[in-house]
Coordinates of C-alpha atoms in Angstrom, one line a residue:
X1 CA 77.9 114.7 107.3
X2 CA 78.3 117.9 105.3
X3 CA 77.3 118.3 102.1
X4 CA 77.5 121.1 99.6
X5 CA 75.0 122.3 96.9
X6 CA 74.7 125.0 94.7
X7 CA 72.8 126.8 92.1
X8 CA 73.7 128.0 88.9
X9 CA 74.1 131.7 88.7
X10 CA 74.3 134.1 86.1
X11 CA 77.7 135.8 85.1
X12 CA 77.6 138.4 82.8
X13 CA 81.1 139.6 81.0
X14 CA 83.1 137.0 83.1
X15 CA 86.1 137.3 81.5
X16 CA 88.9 135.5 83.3
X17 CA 92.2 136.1 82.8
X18 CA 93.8 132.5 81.9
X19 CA 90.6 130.5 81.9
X20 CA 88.7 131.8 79.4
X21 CA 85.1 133.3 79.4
X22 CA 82.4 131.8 81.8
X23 CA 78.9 132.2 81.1
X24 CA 77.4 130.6 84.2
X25 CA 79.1 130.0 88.2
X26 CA 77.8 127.9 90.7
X27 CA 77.4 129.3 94.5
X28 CA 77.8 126.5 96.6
X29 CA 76.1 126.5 100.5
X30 CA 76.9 124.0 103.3
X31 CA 74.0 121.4 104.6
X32 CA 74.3 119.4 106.8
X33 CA 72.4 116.4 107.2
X34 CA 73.0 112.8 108.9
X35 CA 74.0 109.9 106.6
X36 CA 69.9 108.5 106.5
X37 CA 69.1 111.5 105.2
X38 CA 71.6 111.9 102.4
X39 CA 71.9 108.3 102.0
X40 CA 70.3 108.4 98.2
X41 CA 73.3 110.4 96.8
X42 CA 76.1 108.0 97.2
X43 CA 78.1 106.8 95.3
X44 CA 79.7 110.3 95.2
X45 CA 80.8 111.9 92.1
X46 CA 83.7 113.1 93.6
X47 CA 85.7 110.4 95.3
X48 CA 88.1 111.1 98.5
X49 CA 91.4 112.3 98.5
X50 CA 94.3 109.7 98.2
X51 CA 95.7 107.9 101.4
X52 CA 98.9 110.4 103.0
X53 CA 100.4 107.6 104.8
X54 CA 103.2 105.6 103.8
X55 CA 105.9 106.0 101.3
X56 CA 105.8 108.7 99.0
X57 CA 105.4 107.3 95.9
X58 CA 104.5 110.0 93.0
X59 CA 101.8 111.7 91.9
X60 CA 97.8 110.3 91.4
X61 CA 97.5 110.4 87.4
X62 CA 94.0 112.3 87.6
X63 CA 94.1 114.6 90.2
X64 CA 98.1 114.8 90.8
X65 CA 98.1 115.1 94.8
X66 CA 100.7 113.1 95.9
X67 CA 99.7 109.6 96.8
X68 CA 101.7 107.4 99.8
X69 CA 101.7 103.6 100.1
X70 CA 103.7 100.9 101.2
X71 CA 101.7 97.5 102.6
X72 CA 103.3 97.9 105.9
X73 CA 102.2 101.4 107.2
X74 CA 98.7 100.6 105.1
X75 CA 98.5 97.7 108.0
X76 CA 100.1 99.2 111.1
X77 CA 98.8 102.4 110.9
X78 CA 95.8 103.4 108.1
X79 CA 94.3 100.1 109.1
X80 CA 93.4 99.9 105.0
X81 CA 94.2 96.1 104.6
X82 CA 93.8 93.2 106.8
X83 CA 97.2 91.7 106.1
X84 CA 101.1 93.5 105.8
X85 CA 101.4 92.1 102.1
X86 CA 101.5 93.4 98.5
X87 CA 101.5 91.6 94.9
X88 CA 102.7 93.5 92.2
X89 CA 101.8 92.2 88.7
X90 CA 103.0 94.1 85.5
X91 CA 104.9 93.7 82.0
X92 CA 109.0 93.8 82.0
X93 CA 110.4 97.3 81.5
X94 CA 107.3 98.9 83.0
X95 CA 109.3 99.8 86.6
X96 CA 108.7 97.2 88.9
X97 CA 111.7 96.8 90.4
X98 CA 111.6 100.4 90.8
X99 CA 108.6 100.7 92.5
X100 CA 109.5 97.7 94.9
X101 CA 113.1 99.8 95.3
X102 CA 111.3 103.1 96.2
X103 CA 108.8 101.2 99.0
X104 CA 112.1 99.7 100.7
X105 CA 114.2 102.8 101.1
X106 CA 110.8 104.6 102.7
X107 CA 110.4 101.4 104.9
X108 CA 114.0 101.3 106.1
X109 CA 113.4 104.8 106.9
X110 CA 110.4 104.0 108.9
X111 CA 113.1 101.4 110.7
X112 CA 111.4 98.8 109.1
X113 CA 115.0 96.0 107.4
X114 CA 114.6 95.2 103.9
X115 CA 115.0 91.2 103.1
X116 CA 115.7 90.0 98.7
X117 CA 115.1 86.7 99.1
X118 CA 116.6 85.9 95.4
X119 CA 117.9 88.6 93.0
X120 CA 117.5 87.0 90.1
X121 CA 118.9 90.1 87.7
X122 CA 121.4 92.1 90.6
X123 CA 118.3 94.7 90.6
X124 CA 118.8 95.3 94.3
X125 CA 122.4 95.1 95.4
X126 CA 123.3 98.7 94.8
X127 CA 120.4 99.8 97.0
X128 CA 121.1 97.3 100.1
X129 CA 124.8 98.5 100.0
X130 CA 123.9 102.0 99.8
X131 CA 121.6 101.0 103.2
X132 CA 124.8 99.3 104.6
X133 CA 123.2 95.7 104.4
X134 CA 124.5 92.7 103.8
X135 CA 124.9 90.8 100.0
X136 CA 125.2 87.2 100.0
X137 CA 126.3 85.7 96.6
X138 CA 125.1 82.4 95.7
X139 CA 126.0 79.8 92.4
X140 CA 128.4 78.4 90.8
X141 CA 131.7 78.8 92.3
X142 CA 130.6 82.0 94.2
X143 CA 128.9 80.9 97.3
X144 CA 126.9 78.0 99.1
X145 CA 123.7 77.4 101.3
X146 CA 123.5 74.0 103.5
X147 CA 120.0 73.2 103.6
X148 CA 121.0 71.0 106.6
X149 CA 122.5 74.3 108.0
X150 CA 120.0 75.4 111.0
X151 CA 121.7 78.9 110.6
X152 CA 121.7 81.0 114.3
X153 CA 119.3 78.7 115.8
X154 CA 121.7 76.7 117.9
X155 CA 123.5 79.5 119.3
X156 CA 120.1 81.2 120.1
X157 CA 118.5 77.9 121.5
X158 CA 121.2 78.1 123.7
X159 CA 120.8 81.8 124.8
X160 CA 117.3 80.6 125.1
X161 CA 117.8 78.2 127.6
X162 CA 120.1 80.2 129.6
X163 CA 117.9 83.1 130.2
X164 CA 115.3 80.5 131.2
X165 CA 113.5 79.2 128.2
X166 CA 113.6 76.1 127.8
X167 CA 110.4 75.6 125.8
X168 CA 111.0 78.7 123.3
X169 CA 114.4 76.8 122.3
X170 CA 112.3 73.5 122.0
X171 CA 110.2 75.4 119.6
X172 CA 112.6 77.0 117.9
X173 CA 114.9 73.8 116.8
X174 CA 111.6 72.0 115.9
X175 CA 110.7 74.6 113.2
X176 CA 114.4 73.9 112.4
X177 CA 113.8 70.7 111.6
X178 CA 110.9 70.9 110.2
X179 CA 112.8 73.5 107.5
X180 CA 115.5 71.0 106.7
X181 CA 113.1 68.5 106.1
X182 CA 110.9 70.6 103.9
X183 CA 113.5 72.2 102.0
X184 CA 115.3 68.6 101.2
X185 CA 111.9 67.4 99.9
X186 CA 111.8 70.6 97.9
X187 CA 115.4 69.8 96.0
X188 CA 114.2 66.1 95.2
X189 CA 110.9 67.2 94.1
X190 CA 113.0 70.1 91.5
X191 CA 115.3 67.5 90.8
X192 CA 113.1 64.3 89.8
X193 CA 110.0 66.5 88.7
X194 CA 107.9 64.7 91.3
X195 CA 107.1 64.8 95.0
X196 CA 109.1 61.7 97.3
X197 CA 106.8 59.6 98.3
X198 CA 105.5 59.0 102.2
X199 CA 107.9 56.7 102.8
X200 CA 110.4 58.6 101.8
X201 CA 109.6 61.4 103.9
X202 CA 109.4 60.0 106.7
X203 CA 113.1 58.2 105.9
X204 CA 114.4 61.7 105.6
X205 CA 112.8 62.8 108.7
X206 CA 114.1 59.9 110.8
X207 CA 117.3 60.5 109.1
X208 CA 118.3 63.9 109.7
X209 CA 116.9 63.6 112.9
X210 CA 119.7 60.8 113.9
X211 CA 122.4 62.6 111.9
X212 CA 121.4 65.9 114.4
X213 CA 122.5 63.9 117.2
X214 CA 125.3 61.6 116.5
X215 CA 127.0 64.3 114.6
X216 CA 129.5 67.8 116.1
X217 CA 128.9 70.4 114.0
X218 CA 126.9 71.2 111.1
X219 CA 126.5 68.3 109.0
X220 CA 126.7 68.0 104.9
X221 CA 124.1 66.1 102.8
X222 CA 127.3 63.7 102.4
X223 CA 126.9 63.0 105.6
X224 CA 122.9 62.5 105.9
X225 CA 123.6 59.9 102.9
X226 CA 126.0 58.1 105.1
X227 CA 123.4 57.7 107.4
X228 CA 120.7 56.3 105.2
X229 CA 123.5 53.7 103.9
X230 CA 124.3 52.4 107.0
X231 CA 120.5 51.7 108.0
X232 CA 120.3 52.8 112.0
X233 CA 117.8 50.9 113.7
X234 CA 115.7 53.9 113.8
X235 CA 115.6 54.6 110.0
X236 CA 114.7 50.8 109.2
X237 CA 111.8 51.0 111.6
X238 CA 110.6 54.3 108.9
X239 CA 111.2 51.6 106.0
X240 CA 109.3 48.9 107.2
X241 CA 111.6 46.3 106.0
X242 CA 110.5 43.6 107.3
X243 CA 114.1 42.3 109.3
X244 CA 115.2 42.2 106.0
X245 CA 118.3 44.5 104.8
X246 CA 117.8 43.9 101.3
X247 CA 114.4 44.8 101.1
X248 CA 115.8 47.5 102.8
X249 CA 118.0 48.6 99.8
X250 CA 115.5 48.4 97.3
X251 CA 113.1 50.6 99.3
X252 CA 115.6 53.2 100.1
X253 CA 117.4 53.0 96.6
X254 CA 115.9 55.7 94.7
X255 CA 116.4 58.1 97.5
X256 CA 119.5 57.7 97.7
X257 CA 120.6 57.6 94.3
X258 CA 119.0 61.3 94.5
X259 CA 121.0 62.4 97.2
X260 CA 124.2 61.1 95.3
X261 CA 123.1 63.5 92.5
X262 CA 122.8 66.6 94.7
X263 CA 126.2 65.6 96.4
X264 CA 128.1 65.2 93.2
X265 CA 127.0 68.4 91.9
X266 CA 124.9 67.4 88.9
X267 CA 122.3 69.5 87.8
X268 CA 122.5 71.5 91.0
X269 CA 126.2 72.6 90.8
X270 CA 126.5 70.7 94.1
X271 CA 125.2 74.7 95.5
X272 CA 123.5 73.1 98.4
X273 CA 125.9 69.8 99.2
X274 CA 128.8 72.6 101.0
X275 CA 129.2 74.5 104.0
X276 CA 127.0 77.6 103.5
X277 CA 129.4 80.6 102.6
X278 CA 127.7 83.4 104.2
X279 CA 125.4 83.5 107.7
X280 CA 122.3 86.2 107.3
X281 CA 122.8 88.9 109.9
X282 CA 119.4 90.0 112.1
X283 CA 120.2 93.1 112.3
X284 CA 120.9 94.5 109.1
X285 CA 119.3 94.6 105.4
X286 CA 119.8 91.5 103.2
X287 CA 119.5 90.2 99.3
X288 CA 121.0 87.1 97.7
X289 CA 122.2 87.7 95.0
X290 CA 122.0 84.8 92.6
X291 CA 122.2 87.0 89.0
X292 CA 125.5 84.7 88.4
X293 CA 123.3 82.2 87.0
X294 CA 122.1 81.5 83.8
X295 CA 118.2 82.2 82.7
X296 CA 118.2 78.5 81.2
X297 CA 119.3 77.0 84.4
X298 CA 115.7 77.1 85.8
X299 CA 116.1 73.9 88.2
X300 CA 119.3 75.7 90.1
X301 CA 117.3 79.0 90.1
X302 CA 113.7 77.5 91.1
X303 CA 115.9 75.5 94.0
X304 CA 118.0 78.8 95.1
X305 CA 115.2 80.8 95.6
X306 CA 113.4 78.4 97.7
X307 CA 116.4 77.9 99.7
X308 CA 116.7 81.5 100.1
X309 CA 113.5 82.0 101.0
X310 CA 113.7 79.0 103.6
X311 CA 117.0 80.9 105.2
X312 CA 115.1 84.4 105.6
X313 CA 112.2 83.3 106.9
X314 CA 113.8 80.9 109.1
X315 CA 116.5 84.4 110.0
X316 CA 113.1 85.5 111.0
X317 CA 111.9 83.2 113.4
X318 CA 114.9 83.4 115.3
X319 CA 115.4 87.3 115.3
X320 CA 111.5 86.7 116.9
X321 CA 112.0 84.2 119.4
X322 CA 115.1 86.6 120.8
X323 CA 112.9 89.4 121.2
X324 CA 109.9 87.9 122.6
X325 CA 112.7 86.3 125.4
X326 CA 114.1 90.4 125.8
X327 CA 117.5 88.9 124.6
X328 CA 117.4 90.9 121.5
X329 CA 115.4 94.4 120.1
X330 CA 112.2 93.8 118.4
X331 CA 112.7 93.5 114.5
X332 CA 110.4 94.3 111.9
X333 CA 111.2 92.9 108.5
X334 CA 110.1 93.8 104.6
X335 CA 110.8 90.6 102.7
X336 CA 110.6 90.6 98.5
X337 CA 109.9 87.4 96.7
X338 CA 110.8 88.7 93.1
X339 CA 110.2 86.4 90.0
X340 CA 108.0 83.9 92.0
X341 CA 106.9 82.1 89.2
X342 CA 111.1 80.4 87.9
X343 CA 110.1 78.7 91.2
X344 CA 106.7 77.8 90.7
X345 CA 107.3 76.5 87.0
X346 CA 109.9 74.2 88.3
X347 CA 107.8 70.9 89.5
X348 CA 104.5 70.0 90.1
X349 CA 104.0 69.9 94.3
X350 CA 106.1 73.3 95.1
X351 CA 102.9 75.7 95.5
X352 CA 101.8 73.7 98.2
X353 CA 105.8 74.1 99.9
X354 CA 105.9 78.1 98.4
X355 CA 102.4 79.0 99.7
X356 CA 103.4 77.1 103.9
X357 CA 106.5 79.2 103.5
X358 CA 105.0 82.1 102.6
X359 CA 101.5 82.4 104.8
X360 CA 102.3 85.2 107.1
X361 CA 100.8 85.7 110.2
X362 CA 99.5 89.3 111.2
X363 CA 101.2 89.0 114.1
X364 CA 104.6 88.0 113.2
X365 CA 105.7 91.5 112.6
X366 CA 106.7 90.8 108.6
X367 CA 105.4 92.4 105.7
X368 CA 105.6 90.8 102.3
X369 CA 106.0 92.1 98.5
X370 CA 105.4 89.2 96.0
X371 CA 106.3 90.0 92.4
X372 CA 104.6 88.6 89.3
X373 CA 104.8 89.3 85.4
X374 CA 101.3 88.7 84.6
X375 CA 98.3 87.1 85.9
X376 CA 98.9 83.6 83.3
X377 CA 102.2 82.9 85.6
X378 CA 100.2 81.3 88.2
X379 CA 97.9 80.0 85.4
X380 CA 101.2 78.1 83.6
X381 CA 101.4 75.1 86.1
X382 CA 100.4 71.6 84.7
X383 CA 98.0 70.6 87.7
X384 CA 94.6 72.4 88.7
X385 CA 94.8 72.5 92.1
X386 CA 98.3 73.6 91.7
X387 CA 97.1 76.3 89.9
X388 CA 94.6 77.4 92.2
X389 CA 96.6 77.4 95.1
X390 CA 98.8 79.8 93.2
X391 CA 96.1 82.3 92.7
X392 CA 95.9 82.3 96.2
X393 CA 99.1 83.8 96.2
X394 CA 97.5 87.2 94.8
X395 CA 94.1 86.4 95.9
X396 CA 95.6 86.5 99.8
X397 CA 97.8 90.0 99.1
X398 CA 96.4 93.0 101.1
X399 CA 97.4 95.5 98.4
X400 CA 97.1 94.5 94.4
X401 CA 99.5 97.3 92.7
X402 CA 99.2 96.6 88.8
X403 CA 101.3 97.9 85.9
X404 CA 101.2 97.4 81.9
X405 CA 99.2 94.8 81.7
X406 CA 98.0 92.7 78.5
X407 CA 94.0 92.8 77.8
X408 CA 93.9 89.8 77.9
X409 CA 95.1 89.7 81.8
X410 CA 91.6 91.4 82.5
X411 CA 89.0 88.6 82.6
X412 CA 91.4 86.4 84.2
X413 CA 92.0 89.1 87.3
X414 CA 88.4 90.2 87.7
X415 CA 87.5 87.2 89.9
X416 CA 90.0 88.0 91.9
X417 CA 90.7 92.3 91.7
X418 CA 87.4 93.4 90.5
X419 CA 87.9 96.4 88.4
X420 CA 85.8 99.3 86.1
X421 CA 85.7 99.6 82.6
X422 CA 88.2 102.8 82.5
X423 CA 90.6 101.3 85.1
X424 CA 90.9 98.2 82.5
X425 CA 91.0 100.6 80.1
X426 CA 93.7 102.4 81.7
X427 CA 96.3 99.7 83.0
X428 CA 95.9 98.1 79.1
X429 CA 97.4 101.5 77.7
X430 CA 100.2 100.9 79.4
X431 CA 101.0 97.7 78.3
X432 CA 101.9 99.3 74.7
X433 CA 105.5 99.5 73.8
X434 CA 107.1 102.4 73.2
X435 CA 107.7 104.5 69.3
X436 CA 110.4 104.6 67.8
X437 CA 112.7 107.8 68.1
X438 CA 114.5 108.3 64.9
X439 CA 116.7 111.7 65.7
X440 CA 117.8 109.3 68.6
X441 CA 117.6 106.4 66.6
X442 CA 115.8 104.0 70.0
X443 CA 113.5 103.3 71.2
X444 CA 111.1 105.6 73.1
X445 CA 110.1 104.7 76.8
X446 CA 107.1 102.8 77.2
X447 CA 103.9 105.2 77.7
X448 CA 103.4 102.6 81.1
X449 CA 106.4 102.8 82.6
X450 CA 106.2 103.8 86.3
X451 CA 102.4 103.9 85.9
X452 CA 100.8 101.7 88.5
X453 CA 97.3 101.2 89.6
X454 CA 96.5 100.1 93.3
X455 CA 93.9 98.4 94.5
X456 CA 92.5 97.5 97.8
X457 CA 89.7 95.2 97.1
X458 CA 86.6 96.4 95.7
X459 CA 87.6 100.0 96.2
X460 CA 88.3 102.3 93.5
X461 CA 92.0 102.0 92.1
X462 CA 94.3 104.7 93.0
X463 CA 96.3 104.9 89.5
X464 CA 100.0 106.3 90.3
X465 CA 103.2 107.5 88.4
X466 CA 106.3 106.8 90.2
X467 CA 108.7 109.8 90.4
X468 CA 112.2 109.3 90.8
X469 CA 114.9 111.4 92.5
X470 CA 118.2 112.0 91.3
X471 CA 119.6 109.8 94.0
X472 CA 117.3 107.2 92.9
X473 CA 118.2 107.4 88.5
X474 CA 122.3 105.7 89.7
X475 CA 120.3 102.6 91.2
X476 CA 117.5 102.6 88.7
X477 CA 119.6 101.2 85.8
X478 CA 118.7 97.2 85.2
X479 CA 120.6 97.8 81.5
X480 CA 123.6 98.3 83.2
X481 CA 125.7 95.5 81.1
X482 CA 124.6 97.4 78.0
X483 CA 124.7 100.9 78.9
X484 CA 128.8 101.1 78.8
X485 CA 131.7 102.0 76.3
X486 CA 132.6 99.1 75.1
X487 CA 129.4 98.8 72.6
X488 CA 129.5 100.2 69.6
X489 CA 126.6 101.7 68.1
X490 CA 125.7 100.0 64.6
X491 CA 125.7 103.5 62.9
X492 CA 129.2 104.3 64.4
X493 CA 130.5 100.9 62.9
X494 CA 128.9 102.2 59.5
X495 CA 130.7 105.3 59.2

C-alpha cells in the first residue's frame, strides 16, 4: 500500500495567477507500508475514484469525473454486487424514466435486449423503435393476451425433442403450466380481492390440464369454463364430491361464476378472455404498451402488468432452454418492471405471486430494473407479511439508485440502505419542487431532477447527475400530450 504524507511548507509571495494568494504548500513524499502497519488511518479522507464500468451515466456531483453504472456490467464484470438487479426509488418528475432509458440504450449496446414489461405512460416506445424492437399494444380494443396462451413453448418443445431432448421439453411445458395456473389465480385474486381457495386451485389445475389435452390449438378461458361445467372425471376427483353432481355445483359455483365475469368482459374488458394479438419475439427488444388505459382502471392495469410480466419472463425461459440445447444463440435480457406498486395495491396475496415471478437466479443470464415512487409504496398494502415481503423487493436489489426523495422516506430506508447524515441530507434537497419563473411565466425544473444517489450496500453513495445528449432530449419528453399547438396559453386567451 502507498501512502502519501507531507509537511507544511512555507511560501513566501505565492501569488498565483487565478487562485489567489497562498501562504502555506504542502510537499507530499511516497511511504510505503503494508496494510498492518497503516491500518489505524482508515477510513480515508479521501475516498476512491468512481467505478468506470458500465453505462456512462453523467457526472459525480462532488468531484465531476464521470461515473458508469448499469446492474448488469456491475455483476458480470466489476463483480460490485451479488445479483444483476437494480431498484430505483424517487419522486415523479425527478428523471426516472430517463435514467432507466439511458441504462438500456448503453445495455443494448453492450448486446444486452431490452424487455418493458408494462408501459404504463408510453415512456419507452419511442426508444424500443428507435432500437428496432418490437411494441405490443394491449387494452381495450387495441390488443389481447391469452393467459392460457403457452406463447413459443410448443413449437420449441417440439424443436426440443427433435434435436434429442426430451426432458428439456418436459421441463419447459411444465413451467408452462405452472404459468397459466399462476397467472389465472392472479386474475381471480384482482378480481374478487381475495386469493381462491385450495380447492379451487387444484380444480383449475386439473382443469387446464385436461383442456391441454382434449383440445387442437390454443384454447380460450371460454373454453377452460366449458370444461369445469361439464365435470370430467378427473376434475370431480379435485372437488371431492362425494359421487354427488350437485354437491358438485355448489363447490365449483363461485369459480365459475368468476370465470364468466372474465369471459364476458366485465371489469377486465374481456383483455385476457381472446386470442393474444401479438407473439413476443426472442430476438429482438420488447415493451407493452398499455398507456391506452385509464389511471382509475387500477384492476385492468394491476392484472396487465402481471400478465406481461408472466409472458416476458416466460419469453425468457424459452429463449434459455433453445440455447442451452445449441438450437438458438445465447440471449441475455434487461427486463423493467415500472410502476410496480398499481400491481401490488391491487389485492391482498399478489406479493407473494410478484416476488416468485420476479426472484432471478444469477445464473439465468437476466438482469432486472424495478421502479418505485417512494419507499411507503411497499408500506401501503393492508397485510403485514404482505408488506414485508414487498420490502424484500428492494431489500434483494443489487444496486439501490435513489432520487428526490421526501424526509420522511429516510427512517423507513435506513434498515434497509443505510445512509450518512449528508447523503440524507442530500437526496431530501432534491425532493423540493421547483420556483416559479415569472419572465417565463412556469414553472422552474426541479433542483433534483436527474440527480440520483447510488448505493451498493453499506458503501458510500456515489451521488450522480444524468446528462443528456441531444439524441436523447426527442425521447425524453413524458409531457408530450401537452407540449403541442393546440393549447393555448392562458395569457394568450387574455390578450
Amino acid at each position: 500500500m502507498k501512502i502519501r504524507f507531507g509537511r507544511q511548507k512555507k511560501v513566501k509571495d505565492s501569488a498565483v495567477r487565478g487562485v489567489g494568494r497562498l501562504g502555506w504548500l504542502f510537499r507530499l513524499k511516497w511511504y510505503v507500508a503494508s496494510t498492518a502497519q497503516v491500518c489505524g488511518l482508515f477510513p480515508f479522507i479521501t475516498g476512491s475514484a468512481s467505478p468506470r464500468i458500465g453505462v456512462p451515466l453523467g457526472r459525480h456531483l462532488l468531484t465531476k469525473v464521470q461515473v458508469c453504472c448499469d446492474n448488469i456490467s456491475w455483476f458480470r464484470i466489476a463483480k460490485l454486487i451479488s445479483n444483476p438487479s437494480m431498484a430505483i426509488l424517487a419522486l415523479p418528475a425527478r428523471g426516472k424514466s430517463t435514467l432507466v432509458r439511458r441504462i438500456m440504450t448503453g445495455v443494448r449496446a453492450f448486446g444486452v435486449l431490452n424487455m418493458v414489461l408494462g408501459d404504463v405512460k408510453g415512456e419507452y416506445i419511442d426508444l424500443i423503435q428507435k432500437l428496432g424492437g418490437q411494441v405490443i399494444r394491449l387494452g381495450r380494443g387495441e390488443g389481447y393476451i391469452n393467459v392460457l396462451d403457452p406463447g413459443g413453448v410448443i413449437e420449441a418443445a417440439e424443436r426440443l425433442r427433435a434435436a434429442g431432448f426430451s426432458g428439456e421439453a418436459r421441463k419447459l411445458l411444465a413451467q408452462a403450466h405452472g404459468r397459466k395456473v399462476a397467472m389465472l389465480c392472479t386474475l381471480i385474486t384482482i378480481q374478487r380481492k381475495e386469493s381462491p381457495t385450495d380447492r379451487e386451485v387444484s380444480i383449475i389445475n386439473e382443469a387446464i390440464r385436461v383442456l391441454d389435452k382434449v383440445h387442437d390449438g390454443v384454447p380460450l378461458l371460454g373454453d377452460l369454463l366449458t370444461v369445469i361445467q361439464q365435470a370430467p372425471p378427473e376434475v370431480r376427483a379435485m372437488v371431492v364430491d362425494r359421487g354427488s353432481m350437485q354437491r358438485y355445483r355448489e363447490i365449483t359455483e363461485d369459480l365459475e361464476a368468476s370465470l364468466i365475469a372474465l369471459v364476458s368482459g366485465g371489469a377486465m374488458g374481456g383483455c385476457f378472455s381472446r386470442e393474444t394479438t401479438t407473439q413476443m419475439k426472442l430476438d429482438r427488444d420488447v415493451v407493452f404498451d398499455i398507456s391506452g388505459i385509464d389511471e382509475s382502471e387500477s384492476d385492468l392495469l394491476g392484472a396487465l402488468l402481471m400478465a406481461c410480466w408472466s409472458q416476458g419472463f416466460g419469453t425468457i425461459d424459452v429463449a434459455h432452454a433453445l440455447a442451452d440445447a445449441g438450437l438458438e444463440p445465447h440471449r441475455n435480457y434487461e427486463v423493467i418492471l415500472d410502476e410496480i406498486w398499481k400491481a401490488l395495491r391491487t389485492s391482498s396475496g399478489l406479493v407473494d405471486r410478484m416476488d416468485a415471478l420476479t426472484r432471478l437466479d444469477r445464473n439465468t443470464g437476466v438482469g432486472q430494473i424495478q421502479v418505485f415512487h417512494t419507499f411507503k409504496d411497499t408500506l401501503s398494502l393492508p397485510k403485514e407479511e404482505d408488506r414485508q415481503k414487498a420490502m424484500g423487493l428492494i431489500e434483494r436489489a443489487g444496486i439501490v439508485v435513489m432520487g428526490g426523495l421526501p424526509p420522511a422516506e429516510m427512517p423507513l430506508m435506513e434498515p434497509i440502505v443505510p445512509m450518512s447524515k449528508r447523503e440524507k441530507k442530500m437526496v431530501t434537497s432534491w425532493s423540493s419542487p421547483g420556483t416559479w419563473d415569472p419572465k417565463t411565466n412556469s414553472e422552474g425544473a426541479s433542483p433534483g431532477r436527474g440527480k440520483f444517489l447510488i448505493k451498493v450496500g453499506g458503501r458510500p453513495g456515489i451521488p450522480v447527475e444524468v446528462l443528456l445528449t441531444e439524441e436523447e432530449l426527442p425521447i425524453s419528453d413524458t409531457n408530450k400530450r401537452w407540449n403541442n399547438q393546440a393549447f393555448i396559453a392562458p395569457e394568450k386567451v387574455a390578450a
